[in-house]
Coordinates of C-alpha atoms (C1' of nucleotides) in Angstrom, one line a residue:
Chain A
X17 CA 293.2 75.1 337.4
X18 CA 291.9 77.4 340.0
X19 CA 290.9 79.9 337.8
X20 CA 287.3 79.6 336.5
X21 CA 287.2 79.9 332.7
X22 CA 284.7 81.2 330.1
X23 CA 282.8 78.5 330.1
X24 CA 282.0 77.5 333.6
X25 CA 281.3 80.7 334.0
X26 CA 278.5 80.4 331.5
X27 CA 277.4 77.3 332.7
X28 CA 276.8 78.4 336.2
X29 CA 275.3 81.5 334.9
X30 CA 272.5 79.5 333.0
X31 CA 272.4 76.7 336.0
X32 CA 271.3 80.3 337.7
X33 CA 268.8 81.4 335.1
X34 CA 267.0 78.0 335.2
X35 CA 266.2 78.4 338.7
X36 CA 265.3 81.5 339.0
X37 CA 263.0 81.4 336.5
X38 CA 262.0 77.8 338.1
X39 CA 261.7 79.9 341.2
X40 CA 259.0 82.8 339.5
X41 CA 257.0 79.8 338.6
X42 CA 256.9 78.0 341.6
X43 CA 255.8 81.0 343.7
X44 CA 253.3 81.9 340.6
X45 CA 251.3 78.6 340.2
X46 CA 253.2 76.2 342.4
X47 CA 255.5 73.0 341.8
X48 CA 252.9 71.2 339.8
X49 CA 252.7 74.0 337.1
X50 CA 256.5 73.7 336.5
X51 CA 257.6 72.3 333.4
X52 CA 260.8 71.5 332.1
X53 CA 259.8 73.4 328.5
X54 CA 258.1 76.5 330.5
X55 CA 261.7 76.5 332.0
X56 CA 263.4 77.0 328.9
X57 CA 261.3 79.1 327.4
X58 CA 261.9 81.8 330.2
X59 CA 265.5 81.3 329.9
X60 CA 265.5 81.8 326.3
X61 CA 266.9 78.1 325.1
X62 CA 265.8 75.0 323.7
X63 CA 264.3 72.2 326.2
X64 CA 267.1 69.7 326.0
X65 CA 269.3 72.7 327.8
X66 CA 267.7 72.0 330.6
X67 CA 268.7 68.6 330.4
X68 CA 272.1 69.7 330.4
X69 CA 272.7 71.2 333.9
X70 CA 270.3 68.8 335.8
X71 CA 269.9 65.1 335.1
X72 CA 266.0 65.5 335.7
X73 CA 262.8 67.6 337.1
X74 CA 263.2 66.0 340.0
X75 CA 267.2 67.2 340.6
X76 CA 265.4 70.9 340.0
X77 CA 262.8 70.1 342.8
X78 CA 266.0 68.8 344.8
X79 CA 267.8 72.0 344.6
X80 CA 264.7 73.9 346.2
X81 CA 264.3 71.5 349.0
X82 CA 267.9 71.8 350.1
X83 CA 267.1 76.2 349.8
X84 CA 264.8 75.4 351.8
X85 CA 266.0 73.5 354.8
X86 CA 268.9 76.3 354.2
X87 CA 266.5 79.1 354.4
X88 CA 264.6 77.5 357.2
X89 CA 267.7 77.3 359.3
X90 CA 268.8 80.8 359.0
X91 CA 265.8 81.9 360.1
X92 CA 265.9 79.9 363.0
X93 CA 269.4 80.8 363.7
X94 CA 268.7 84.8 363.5
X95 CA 265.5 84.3 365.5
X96 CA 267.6 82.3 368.3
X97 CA 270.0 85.2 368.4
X98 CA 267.9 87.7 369.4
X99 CA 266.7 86.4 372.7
X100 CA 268.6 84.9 375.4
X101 CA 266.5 82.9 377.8
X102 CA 265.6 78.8 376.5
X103 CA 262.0 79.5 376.8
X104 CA 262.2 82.4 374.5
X105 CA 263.9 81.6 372.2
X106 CA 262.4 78.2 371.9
X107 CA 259.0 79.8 371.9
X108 CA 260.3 82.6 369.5
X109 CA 261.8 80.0 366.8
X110 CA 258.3 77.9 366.7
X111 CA 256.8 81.2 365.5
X112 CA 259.1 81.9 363.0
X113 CA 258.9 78.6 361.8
X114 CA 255.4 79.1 361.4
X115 CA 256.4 82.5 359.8
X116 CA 258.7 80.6 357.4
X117 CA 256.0 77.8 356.9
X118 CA 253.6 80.4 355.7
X119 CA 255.0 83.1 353.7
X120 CA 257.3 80.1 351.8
X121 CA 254.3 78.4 351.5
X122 CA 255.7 77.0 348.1
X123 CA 259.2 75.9 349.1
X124 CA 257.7 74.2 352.3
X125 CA 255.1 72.3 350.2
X126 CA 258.1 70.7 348.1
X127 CA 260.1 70.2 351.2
X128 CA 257.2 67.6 352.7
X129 CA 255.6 66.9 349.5
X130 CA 252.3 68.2 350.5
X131 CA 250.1 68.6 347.0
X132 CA 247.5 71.0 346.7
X133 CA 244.9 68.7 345.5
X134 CA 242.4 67.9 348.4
X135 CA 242.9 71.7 349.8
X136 CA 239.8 72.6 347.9
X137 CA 237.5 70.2 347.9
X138 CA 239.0 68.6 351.5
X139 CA 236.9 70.9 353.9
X140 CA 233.3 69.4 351.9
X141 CA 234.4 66.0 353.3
X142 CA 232.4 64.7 356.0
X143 CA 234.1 62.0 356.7
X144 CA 236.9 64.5 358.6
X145 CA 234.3 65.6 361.2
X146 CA 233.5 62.7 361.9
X147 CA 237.0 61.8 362.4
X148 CA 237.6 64.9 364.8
X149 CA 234.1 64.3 367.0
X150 CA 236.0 60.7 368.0
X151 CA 239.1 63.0 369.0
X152 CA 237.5 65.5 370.4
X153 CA 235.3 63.4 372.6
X154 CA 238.0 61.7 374.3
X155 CA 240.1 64.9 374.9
X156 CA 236.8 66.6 376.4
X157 CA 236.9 63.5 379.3
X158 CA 240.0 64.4 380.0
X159 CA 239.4 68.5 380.4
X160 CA 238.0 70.6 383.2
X161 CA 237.4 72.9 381.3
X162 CA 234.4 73.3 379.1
X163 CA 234.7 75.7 376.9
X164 CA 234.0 74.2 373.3
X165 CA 237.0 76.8 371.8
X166 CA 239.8 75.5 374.1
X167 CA 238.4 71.8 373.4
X168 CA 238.7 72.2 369.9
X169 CA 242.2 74.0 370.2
X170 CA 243.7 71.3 372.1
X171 CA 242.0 68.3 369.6
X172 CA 243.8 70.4 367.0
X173 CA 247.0 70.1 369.7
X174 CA 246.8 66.8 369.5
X175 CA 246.1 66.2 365.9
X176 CA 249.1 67.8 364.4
X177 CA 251.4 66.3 367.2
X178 CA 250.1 62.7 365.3
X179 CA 250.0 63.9 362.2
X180 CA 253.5 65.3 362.4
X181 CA 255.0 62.5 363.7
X182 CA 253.4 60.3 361.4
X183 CA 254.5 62.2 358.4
X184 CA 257.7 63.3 359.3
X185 CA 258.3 59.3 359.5
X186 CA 256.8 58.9 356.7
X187 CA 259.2 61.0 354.9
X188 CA 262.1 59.5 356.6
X189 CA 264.1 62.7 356.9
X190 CA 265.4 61.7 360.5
X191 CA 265.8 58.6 360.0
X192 CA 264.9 57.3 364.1
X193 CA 265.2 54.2 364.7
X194 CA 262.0 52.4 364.9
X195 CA 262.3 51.6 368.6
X196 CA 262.8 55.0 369.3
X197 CA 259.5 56.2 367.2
X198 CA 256.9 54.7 369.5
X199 CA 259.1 56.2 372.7
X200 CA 258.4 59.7 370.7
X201 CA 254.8 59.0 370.1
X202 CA 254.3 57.9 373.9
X203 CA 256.5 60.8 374.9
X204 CA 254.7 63.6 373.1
X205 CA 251.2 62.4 374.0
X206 CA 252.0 62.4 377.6
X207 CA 253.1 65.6 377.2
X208 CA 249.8 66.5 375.5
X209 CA 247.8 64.6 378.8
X210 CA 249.8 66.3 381.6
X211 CA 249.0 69.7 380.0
X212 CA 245.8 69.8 379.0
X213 CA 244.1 71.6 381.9
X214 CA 246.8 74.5 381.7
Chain B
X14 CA 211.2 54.8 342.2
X15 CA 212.7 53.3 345.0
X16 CA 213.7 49.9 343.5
X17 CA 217.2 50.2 341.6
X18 CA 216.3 49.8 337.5
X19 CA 219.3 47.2 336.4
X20 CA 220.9 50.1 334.7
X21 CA 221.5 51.6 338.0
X22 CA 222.6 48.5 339.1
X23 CA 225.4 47.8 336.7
X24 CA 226.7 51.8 336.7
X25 CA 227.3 51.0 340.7
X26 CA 229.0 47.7 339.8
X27 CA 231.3 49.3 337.2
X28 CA 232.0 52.4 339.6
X29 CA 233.0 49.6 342.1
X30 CA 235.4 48.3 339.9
X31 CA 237.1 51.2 339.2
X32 CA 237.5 52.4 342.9
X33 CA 238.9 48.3 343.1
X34 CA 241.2 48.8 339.9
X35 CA 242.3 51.9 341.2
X36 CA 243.0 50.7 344.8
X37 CA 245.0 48.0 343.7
X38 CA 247.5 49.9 341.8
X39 CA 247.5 52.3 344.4
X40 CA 248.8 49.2 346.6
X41 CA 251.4 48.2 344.4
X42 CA 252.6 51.3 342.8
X43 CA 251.5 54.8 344.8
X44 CA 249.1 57.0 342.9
X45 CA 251.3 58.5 341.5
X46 CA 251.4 55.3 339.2
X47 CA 247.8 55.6 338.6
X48 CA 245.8 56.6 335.4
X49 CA 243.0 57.0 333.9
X50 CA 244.2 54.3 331.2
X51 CA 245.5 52.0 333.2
X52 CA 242.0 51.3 335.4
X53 CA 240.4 51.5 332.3
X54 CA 242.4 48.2 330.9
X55 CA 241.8 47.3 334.3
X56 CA 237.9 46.9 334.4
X57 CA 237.9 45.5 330.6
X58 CA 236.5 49.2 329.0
X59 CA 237.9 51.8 327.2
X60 CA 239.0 55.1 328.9
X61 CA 236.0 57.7 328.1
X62 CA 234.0 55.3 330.4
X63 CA 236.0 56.1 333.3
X64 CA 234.7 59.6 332.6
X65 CA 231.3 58.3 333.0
X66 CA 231.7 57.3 336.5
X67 CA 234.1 60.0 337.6
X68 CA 234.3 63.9 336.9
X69 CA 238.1 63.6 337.3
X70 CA 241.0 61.7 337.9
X71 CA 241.1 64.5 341.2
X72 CA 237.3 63.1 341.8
X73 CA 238.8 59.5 341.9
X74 CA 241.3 61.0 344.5
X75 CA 238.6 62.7 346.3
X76 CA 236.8 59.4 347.2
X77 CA 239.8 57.4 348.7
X78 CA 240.5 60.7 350.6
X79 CA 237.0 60.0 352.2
X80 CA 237.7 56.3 352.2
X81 CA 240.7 56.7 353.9
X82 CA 239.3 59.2 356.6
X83 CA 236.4 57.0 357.3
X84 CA 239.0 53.8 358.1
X85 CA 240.7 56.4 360.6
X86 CA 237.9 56.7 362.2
X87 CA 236.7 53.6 362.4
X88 CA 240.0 52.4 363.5
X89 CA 240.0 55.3 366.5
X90 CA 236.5 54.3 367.4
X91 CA 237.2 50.9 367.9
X92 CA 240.4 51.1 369.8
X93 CA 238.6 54.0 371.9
X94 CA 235.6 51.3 372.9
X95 CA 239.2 48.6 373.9
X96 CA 239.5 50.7 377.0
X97 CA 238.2 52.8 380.0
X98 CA 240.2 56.0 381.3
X99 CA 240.6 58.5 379.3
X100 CA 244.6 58.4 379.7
X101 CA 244.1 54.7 378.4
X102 CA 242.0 55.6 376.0
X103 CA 244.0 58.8 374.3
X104 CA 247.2 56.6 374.1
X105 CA 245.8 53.7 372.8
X106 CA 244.0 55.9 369.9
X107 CA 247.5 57.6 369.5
X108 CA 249.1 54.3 368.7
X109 CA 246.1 53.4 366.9
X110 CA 246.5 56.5 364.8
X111 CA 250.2 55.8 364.2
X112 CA 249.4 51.9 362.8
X113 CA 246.7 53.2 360.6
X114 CA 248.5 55.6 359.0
X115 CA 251.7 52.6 358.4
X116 CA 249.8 50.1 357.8
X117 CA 247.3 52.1 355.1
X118 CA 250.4 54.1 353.7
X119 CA 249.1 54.6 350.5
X120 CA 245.9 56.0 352.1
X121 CA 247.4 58.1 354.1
X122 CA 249.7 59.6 351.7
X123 CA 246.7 60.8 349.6
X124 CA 244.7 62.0 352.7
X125 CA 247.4 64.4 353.3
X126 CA 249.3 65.0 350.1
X127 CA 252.3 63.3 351.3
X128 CA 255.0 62.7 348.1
X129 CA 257.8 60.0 347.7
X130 CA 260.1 62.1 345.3
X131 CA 262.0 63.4 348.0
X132 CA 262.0 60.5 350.7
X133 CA 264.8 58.8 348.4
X134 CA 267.6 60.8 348.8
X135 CA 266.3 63.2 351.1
X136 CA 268.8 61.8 353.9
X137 CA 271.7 63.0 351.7
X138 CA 270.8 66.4 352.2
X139 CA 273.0 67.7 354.8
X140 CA 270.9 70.8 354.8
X141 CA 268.7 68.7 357.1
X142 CA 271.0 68.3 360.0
X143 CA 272.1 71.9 359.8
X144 CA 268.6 72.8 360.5
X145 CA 268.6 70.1 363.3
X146 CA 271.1 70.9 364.9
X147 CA 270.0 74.6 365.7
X148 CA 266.6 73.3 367.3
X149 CA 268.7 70.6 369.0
X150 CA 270.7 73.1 370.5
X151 CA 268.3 75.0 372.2
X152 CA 266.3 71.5 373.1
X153 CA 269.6 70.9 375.0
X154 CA 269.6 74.0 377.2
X155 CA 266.6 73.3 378.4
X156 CA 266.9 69.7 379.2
X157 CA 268.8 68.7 382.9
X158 CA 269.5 65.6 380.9
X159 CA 272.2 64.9 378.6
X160 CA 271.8 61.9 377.1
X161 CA 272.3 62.1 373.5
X162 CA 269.1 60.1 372.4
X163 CA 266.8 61.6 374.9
X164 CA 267.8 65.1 373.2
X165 CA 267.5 63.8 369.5
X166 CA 263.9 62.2 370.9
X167 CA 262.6 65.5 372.3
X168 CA 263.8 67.2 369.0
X169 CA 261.7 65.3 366.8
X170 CA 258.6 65.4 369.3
X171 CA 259.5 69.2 368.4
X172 CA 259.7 69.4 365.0
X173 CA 257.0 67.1 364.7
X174 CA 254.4 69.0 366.5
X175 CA 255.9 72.1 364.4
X176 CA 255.3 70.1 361.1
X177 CA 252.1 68.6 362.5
X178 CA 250.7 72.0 362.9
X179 CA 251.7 73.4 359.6
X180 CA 251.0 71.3 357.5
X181 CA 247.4 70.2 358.6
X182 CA 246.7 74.4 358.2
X183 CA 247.9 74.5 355.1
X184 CA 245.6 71.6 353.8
X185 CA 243.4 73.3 356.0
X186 CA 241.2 70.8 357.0
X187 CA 239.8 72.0 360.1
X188 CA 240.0 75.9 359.3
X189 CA 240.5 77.2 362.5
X190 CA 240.1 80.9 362.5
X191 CA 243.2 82.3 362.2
X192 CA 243.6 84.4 365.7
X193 CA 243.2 81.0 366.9
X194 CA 246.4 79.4 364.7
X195 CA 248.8 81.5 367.2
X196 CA 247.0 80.3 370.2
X197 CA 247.5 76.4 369.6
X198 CA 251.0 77.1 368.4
X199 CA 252.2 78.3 371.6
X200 CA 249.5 76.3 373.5
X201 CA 252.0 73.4 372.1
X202 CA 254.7 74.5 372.5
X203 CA 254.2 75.7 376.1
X204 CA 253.9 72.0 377.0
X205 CA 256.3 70.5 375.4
X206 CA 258.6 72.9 377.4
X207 CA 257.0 72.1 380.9
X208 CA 257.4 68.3 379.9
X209 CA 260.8 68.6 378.5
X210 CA 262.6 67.0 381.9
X211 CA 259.8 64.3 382.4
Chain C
dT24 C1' 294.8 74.5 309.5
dA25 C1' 292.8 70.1 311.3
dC26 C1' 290.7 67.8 315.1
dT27 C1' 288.0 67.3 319.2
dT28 C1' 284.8 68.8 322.4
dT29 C1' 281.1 71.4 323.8
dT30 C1' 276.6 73.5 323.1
dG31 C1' 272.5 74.0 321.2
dC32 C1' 269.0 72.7 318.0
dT33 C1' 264.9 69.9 316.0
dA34 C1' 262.3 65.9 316.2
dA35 C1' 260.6 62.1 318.2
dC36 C1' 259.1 58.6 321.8
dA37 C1' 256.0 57.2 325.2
dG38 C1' 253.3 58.7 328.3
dT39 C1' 249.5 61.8 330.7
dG40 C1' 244.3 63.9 331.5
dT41 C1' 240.5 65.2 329.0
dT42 C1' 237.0 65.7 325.3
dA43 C1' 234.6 65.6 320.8
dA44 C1' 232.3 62.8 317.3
dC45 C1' 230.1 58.8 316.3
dC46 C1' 227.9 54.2 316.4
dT47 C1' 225.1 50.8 318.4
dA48 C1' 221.9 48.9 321.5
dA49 C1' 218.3 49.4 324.9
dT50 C1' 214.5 52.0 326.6
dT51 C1' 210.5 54.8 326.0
dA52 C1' 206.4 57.1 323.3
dA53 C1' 203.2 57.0 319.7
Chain D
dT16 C1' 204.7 47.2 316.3
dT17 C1' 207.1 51.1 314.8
dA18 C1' 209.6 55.5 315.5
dA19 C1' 212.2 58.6 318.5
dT20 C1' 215.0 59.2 322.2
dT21 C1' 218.6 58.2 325.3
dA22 C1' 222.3 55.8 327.5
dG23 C1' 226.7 53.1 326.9
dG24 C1' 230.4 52.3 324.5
dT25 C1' 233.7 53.0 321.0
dT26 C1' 237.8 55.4 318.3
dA27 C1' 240.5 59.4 317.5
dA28 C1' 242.3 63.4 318.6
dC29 C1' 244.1 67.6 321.4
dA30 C1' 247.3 69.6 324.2
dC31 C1' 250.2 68.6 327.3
dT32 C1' 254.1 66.1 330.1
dG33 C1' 259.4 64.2 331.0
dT34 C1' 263.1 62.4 328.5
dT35 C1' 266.3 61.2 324.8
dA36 C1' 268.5 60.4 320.2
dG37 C1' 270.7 62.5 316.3
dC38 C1' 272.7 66.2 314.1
dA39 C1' 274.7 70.9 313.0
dA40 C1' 277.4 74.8 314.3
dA41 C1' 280.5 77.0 317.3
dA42 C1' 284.5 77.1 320.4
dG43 C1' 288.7 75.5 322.1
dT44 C1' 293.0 72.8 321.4
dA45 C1' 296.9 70.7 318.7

DNA sequence: TACTTTTGCTAACAGTGTTAACCTAATTAA
DNA sequence: TTAATTAGGTTAACACTGTTAGCAAAAGTA
């Protein structure tokens, strides 16, 4: 049966409905807003409807994370092509991942799982600066330079090199083995050392 | 007043023992797991009195987020004092950063925001190696090198500095001016190109 | 026409964070 | 010592959440 009939045709229509209006919400008032009777309202049917094209809220969230790793990689991919030297287009793709990052901001939160719960209250901490004056000590021994901008730029370097190792671990998307991880860690940071004065 | 009344007293030794409660079934279950009924059975009271204590179950967050960051620190410092070059030093506290954040999971996954819905089944999604194999790719061109795992190691250093970078901005933590956002991107990413054949 | 399957509904279950209303026991003021 | 105030604790409820069971009507098939 090749031919789709009547009703798969409905069914993938609705599956269709559910995340788009999934979709308005998300980029409205985020993941955490999302419910699965906010859902049905917008698509005009009872709750349990829902229920009958995904086997749970987090099967919705699914489908957005695998948009989004598909979204990210066209983006890369159309970046790539339009420059032809490595450096470029290396260079050129981190931006637009940034690019992606930022003006997705919503799909790339439920592709890591970052909440929104410390953002407002995280920059009151303390207890962060103090965390960053032990960083940005060390990496001052190891600069030339002086200037208290570039010190903080590179402690902010080296932060997000840790911090994205660490989580994308932590999220287990690549799946490295684990001898391999501290080889990365070791790799990257020397990286980080060899470059720091320019 | 200067000498605690033993009201005071007892409200600090009943906030202590929900920040215990809490941590414990932080420990076993995530904090996801965690509410406000459940540390309330856990200290013996009923749930208004957690109320009494903390503002929110976000407020309850909030002071594990600073717990959490305080441990990093003290962790960093220590390893930091362990050794004298500042190449020692910064590699050391890198590895130091990376057991912290294993070790302490749970902490770390609230410092940051960090989910586990997706870590499950999130290596089924072949929408993940699609979008490694573009950055892969280019990684490749670059490198004189072609052994397969040195390529897959230098792609992760990639992505995680990438991932690192976002996703520390979007929590927005330090709040780097934004001219300066563009500056440690390609700051980055400038050397891990240099580095990329050794 | 009779039977089966699908589709959608209402209602409920077991949770969640949060708050209002109240009662009792301890502290303070008269 | 007695009266007024305040703090600590309670139960009960509100407005939600994800998820599922049971049932009625419509659609497709024989």
């Amino acid at each position: 049966m090749l031919v789709k009939t009547d009703r798969q045709k409905q069914k993938e229509l609705t599956k269709n409905a559910i995340l788009k209006a999934t979709e308005q919400i998300v980029l409205q008032e985020g993941w955490q807003a999302v419910s699965i009777r906010k859902i049905a309202d917008a698509i005009g049917y009872s709750l349990p409807v829902v229920y009958n094209h995904f086997e749970s809220k987090d099967a919705i969230q699914g489908e957005f994370v695998k948009q989004g790793f598909l979204m990210l990689a066209m983006a890369m991919q159309s970046t790539k092509e339009k420059y032809t030297s490595p450096e470029e287009q290396l260079t050129q793709m981190a931006l637009s991942y940034f690019e992606f990052a930022f003006s997705n901001a919503a799909y790339y939160r439920m592709m890591f799982g970052l909440g929104i719960p410390n953002c407002q209250k995280a920059r009151e901490i303390t207890e962060i600066g103090n965390f960053s004056c032990i960083l940005i000590e060390v990496i001052s021994s190891l600069m030339k330079e002086t200037d208290e901008q570039r010190r903080f730029l590179k402690f902010h370097t080296l932060w997000s090199i840790l911090h994205g190792l660490t989580s994308i671990n932590m999220v287990n998307l690549t799946a490295a083995p684990d001898e391999m991880q501290q080889q990365i860690l070791l790799d990257a940071i020397q990286g980080f050392i060899k470059n720091i004065n320019r």
